[in-house]
mmCIF file of C-alpha atoms in Angstrom:
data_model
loop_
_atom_site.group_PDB
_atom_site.id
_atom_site.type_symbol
_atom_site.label_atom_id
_atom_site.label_comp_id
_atom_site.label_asym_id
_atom_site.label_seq_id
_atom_site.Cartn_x
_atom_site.Cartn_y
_atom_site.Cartn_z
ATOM 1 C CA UNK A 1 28.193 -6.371 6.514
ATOM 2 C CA UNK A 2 24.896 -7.064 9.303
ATOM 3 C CA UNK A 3 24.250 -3.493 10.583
ATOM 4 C CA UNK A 4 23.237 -3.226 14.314
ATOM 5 C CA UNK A 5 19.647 -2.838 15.142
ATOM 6 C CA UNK A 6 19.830 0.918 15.857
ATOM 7 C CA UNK A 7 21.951 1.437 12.620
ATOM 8 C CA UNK A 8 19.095 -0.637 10.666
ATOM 9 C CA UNK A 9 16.451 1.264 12.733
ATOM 10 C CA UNK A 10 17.548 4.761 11.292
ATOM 11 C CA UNK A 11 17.613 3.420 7.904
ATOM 12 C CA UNK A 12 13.802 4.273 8.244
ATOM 13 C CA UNK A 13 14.034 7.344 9.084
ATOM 14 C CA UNK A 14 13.951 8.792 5.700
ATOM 15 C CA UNK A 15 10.859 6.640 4.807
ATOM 16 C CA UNK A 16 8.913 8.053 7.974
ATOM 17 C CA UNK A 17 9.817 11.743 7.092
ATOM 18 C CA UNK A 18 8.635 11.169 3.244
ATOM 19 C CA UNK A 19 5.419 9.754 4.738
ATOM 20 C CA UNK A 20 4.673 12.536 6.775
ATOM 21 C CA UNK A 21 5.627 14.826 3.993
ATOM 22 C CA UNK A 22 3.674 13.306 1.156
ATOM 23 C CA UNK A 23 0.715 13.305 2.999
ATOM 24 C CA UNK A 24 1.230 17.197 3.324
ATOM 25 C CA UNK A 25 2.034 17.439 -0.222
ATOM 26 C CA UNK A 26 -0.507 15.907 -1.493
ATOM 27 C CA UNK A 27 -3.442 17.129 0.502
ATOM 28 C CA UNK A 28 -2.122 20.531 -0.858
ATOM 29 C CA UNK A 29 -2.284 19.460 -4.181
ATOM 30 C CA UNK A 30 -5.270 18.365 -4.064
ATOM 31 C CA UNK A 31 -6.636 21.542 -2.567
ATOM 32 C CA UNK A 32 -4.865 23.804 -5.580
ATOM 33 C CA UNK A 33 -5.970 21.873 -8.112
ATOM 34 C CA UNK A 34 -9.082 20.005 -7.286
ATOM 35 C CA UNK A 35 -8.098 16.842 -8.759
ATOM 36 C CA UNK A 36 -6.484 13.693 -8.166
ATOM 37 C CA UNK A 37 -5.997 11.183 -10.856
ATOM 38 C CA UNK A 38 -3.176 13.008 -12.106
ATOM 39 C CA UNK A 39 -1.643 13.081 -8.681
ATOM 40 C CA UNK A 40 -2.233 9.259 -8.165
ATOM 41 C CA UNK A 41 -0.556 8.006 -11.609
ATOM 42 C CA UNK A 42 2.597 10.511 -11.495
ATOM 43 C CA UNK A 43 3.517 9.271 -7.991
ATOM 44 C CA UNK A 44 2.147 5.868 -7.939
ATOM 45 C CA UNK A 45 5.212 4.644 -9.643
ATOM 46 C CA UNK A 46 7.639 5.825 -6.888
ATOM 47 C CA UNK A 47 6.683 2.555 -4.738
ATOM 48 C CA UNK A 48 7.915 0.539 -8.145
ATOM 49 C CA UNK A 49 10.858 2.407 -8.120
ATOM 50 C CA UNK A 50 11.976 2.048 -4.616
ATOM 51 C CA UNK A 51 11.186 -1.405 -4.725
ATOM 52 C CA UNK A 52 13.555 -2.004 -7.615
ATOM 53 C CA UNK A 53 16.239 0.112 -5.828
ATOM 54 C CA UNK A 54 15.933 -1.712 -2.882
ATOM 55 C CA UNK A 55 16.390 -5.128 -4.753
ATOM 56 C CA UNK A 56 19.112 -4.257 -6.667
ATOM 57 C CA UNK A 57 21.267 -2.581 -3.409
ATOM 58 C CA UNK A 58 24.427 -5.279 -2.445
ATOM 59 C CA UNK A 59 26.873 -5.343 0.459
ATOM 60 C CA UNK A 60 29.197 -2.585 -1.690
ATOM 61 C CA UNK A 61 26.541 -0.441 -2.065
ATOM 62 C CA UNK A 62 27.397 3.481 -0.994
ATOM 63 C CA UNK A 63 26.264 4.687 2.071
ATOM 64 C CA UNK A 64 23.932 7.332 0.103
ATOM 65 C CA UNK A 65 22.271 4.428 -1.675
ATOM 66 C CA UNK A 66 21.236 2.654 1.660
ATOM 67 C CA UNK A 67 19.976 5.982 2.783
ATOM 68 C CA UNK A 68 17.753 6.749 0.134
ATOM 69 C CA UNK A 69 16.789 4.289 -1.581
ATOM 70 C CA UNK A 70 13.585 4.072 0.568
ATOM 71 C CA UNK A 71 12.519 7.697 -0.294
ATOM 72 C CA UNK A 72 10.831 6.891 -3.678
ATOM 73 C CA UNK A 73 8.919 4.120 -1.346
ATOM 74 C CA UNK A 74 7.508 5.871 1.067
ATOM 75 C CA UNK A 75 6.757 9.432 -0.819
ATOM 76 C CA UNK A 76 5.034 7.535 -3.400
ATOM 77 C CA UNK A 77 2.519 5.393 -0.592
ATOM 78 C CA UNK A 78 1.656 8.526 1.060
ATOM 79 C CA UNK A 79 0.232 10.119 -1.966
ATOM 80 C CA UNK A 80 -1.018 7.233 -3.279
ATOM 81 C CA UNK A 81 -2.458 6.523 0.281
ATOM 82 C CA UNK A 82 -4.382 9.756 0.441
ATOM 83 C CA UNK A 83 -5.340 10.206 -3.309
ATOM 84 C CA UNK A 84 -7.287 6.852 -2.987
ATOM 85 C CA UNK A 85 -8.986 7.608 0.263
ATOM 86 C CA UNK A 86 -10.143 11.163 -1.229
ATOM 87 C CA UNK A 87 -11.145 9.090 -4.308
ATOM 88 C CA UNK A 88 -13.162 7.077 -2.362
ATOM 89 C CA UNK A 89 -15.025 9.943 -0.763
ATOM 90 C CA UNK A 90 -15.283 12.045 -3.712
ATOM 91 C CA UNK A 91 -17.086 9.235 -5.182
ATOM 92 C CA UNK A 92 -19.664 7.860 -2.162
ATOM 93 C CA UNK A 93 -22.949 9.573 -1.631
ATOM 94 C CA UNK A 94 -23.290 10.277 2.450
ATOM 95 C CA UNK A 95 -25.357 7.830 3.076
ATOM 96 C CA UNK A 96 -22.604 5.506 2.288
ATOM 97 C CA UNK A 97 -19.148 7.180 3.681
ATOM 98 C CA UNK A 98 -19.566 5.072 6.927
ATOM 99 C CA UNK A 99 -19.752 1.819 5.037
ATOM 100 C CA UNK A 100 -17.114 2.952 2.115
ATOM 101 C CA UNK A 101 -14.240 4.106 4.422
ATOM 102 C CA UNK A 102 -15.191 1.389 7.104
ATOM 103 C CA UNK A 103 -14.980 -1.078 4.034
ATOM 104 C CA UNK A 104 -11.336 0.797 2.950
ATOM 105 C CA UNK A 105 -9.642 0.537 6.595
ATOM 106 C CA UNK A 106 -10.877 -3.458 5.985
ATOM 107 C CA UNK A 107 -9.095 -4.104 2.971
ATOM 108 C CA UNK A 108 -6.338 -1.997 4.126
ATOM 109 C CA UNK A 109 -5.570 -4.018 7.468
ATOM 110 C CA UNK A 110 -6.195 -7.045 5.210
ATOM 111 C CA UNK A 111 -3.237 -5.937 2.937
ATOM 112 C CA UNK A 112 -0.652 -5.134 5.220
ATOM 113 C CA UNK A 113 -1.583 -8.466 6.938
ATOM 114 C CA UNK A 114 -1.306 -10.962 3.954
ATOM 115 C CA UNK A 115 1.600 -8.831 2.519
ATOM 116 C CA UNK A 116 3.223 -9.317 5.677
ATOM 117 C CA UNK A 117 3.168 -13.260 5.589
ATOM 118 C CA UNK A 118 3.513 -13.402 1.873
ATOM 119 C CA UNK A 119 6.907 -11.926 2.408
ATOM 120 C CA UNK A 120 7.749 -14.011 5.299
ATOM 121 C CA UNK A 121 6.967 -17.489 3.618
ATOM 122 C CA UNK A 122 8.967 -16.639 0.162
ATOM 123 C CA UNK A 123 11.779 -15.390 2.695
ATOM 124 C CA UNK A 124 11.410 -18.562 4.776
ATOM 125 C CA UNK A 125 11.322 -20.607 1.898
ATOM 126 C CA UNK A 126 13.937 -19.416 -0.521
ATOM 127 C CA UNK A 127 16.403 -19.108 2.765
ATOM 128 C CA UNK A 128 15.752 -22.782 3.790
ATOM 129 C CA UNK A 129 16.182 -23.922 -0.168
ATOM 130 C CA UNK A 130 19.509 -21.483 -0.252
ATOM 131 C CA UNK A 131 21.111 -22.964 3.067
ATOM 132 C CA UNK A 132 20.263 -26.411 2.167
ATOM 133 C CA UNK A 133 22.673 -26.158 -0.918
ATOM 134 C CA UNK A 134 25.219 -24.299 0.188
ATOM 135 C CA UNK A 135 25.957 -26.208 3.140
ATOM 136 C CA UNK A 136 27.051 -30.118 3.441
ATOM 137 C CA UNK A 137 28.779 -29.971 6.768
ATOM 138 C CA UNK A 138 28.018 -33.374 9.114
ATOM 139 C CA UNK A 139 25.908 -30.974 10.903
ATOM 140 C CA UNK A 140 24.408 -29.194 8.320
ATOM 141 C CA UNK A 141 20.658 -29.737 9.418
ATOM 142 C CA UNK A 142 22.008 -28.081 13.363
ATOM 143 C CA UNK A 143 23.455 -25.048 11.300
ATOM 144 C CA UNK A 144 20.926 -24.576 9.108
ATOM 145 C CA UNK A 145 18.532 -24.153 11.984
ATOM 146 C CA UNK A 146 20.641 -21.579 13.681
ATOM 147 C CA UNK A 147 21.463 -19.906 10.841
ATOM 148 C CA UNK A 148 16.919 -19.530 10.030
ATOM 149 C CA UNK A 149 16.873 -18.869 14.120
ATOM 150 C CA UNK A 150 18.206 -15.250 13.293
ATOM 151 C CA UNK A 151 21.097 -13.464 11.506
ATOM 152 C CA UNK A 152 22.815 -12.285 14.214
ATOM 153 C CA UNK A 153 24.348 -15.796 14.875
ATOM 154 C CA UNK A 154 26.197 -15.378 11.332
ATOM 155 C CA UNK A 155 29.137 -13.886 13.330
ATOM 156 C CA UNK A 156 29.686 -16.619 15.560
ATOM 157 C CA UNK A 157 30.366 -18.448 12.636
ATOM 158 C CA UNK A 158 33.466 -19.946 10.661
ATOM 159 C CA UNK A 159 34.464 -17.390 8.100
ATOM 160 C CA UNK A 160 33.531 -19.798 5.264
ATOM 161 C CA UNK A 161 29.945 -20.314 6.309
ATOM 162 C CA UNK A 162 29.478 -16.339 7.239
ATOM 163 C CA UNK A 163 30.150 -15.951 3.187
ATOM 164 C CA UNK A 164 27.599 -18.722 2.737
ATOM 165 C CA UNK A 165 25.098 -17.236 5.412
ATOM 166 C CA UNK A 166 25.472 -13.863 3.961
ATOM 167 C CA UNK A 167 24.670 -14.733 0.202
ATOM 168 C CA UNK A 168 21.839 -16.858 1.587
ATOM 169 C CA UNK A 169 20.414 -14.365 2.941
ATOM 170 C CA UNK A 170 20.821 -11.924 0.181
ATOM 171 C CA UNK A 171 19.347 -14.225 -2.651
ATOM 172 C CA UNK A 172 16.327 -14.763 0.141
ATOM 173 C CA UNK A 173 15.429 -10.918 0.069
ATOM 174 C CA UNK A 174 15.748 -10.454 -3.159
ATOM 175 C CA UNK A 175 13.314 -12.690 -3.745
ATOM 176 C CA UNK A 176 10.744 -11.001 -1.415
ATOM 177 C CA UNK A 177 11.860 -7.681 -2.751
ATOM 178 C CA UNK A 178 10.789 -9.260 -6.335
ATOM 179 C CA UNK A 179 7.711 -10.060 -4.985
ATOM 180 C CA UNK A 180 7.373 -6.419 -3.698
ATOM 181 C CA UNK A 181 8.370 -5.188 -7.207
ATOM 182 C CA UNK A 182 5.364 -7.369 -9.104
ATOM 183 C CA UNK A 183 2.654 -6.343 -6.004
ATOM 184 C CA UNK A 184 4.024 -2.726 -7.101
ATOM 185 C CA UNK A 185 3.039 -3.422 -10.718
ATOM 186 C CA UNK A 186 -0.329 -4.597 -9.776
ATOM 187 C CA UNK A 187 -1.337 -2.510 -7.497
ATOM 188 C CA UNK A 188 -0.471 0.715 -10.103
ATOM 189 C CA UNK A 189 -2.206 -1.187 -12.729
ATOM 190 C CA UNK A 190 -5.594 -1.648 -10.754
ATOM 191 C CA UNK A 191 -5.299 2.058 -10.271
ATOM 192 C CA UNK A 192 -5.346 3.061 -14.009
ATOM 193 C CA UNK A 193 -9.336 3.132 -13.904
ATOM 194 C CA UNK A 194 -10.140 5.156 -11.176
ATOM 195 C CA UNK A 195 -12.085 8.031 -12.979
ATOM 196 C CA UNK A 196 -11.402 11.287 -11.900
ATOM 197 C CA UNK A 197 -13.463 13.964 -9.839
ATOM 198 C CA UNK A 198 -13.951 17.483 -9.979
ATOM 199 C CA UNK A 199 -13.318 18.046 -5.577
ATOM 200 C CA UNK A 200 -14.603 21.266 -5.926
ATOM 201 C CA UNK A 201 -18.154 19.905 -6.635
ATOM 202 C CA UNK A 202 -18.410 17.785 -3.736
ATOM 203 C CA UNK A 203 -19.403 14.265 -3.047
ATOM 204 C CA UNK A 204 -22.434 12.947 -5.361
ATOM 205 C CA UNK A 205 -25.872 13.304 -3.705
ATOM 206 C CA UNK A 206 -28.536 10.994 -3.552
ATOM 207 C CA UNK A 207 -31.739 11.906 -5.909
ATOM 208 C CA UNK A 208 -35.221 11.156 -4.416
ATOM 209 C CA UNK A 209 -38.460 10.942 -6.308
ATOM 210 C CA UNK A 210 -40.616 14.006 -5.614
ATOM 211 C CA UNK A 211 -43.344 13.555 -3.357
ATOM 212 C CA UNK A 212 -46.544 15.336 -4.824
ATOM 213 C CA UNK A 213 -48.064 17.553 -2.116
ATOM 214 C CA UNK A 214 -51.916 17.582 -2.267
ATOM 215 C CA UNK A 215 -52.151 20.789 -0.383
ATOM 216 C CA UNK A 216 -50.013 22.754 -2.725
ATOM 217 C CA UNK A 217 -51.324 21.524 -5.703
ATOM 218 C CA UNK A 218 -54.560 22.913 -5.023
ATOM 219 C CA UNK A 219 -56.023 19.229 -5.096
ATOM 220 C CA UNK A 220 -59.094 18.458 -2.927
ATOM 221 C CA UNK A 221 -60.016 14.678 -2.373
ATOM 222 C CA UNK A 222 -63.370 15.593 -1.827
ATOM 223 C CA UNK A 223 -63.988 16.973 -5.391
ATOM 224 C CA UNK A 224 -64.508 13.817 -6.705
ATOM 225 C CA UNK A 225 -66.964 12.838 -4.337
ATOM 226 C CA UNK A 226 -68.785 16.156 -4.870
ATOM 227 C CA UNK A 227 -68.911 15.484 -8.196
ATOM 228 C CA UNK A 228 -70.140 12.501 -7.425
ATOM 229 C CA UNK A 229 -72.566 13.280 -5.574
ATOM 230 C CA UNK A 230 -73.883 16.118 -7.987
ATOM 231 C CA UNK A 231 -74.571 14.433 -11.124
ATOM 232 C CA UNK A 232 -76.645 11.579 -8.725
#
């Protein structure tokens, strides 16, 4: 059954209070025990786990399963979220936190950005390859189109191609929920090596050779050239 956009909208709302919560959580954490690998690996498998929950849910799912089946999702990204950027600090000397974090936010926007279009084109695509052989109406190529145009239009239309609408639909975000699954996978994976700090030690400094200080040494540039100047 399509949920309205206010009904969909509150589906989030668990996700948002997990994010604000894991952030909390974790910055405590981190403070009691002074490390963060441990922190990173435990929960960086939640965002796997919600996005196999999510792929698996179906039109009978129970209400409770809709509801929380974003939690593990967005706990697990707000601990991951913050154990990385304290990572990343942890590791930089000074010098180099402007260019590290600036460098971070980069990548960051980057991610959100490609994910963002990745999903769209598998959706696009698989949707478009669903519709297309499902439905052999006269005006197939016309329905097709208003069917991609936006889901809401599913309703206006014959009870026999709502059913094929629907399980279009359904195969499509599965298929961008897989892809969410495998990006899940990787992104834990590339995490594995991340060494581990002590936080209570600070952020590594930066070790300059010593500069050798003529007047405290006792040296005297003109001794040579007195003793020079002697033995002439």
């Amino acid at each position: 059954m399509l949920s309205s956009t206010s009904t969909a909208g509150l589906h989030l709302l668990p996700n948002s209070v997990c994010i604000s919560t894991g952030s909390v959580f974790a910055g405590y954490m981190m403070r009691r025990t002074g490390q963060y690998k441990l922190l990173n690996l435990i929960f960086g498998v939640l965002p796997l786990v919600g996005a196999i929950l999510i792929r698996e849910m179906r039109e009978d799912s129970s209400q409770t399963y809709q509801w929380l089946s974003i939690v593990p999702s967005g706990l697990g990204n707000a601990v991951v979220l913050q154990t990385m950027y304290i990572a990343l600090v942890a590791s930089l000397p000074p010098s180099q936190l402007a260019i590290g974090t600036g460098f971070a936010q980069l990548v960051r926007g980057l991610g959100q950005v490609g994910g963002l279009a990745a999903a769209s084109a598998v959706f696009q695509s698989r949707l478009d390859t669903e519709l297309r052989a499902r439905i052999h109406a006269p005006n197939a190529e016309e329905t097709i189109k208003h069917i991609k145009h936006s889901a809401r239009l599913i309703d206006e239309l014959p009870p026999g191609l709502q059913r094929i609408a629907r399980d279009a639909y359904a195969a499509s975000l599965k298929s961008v929920f897989t892809l969410a699954v495998f990006a899940s996978l990787m992104a834990f994976l590339c995490r594995l090596p991340i060494p581990d700090a002590d936080l209570d030690q600070g952020p590594p400094t930066e070790s300059h050779p010593a500069v050798r200080n003529d007047s405290e040494s006792g040296y005297d540039g003109d001794d040579e050239s007195k003793t020079t100047t002697v033995r002439r």
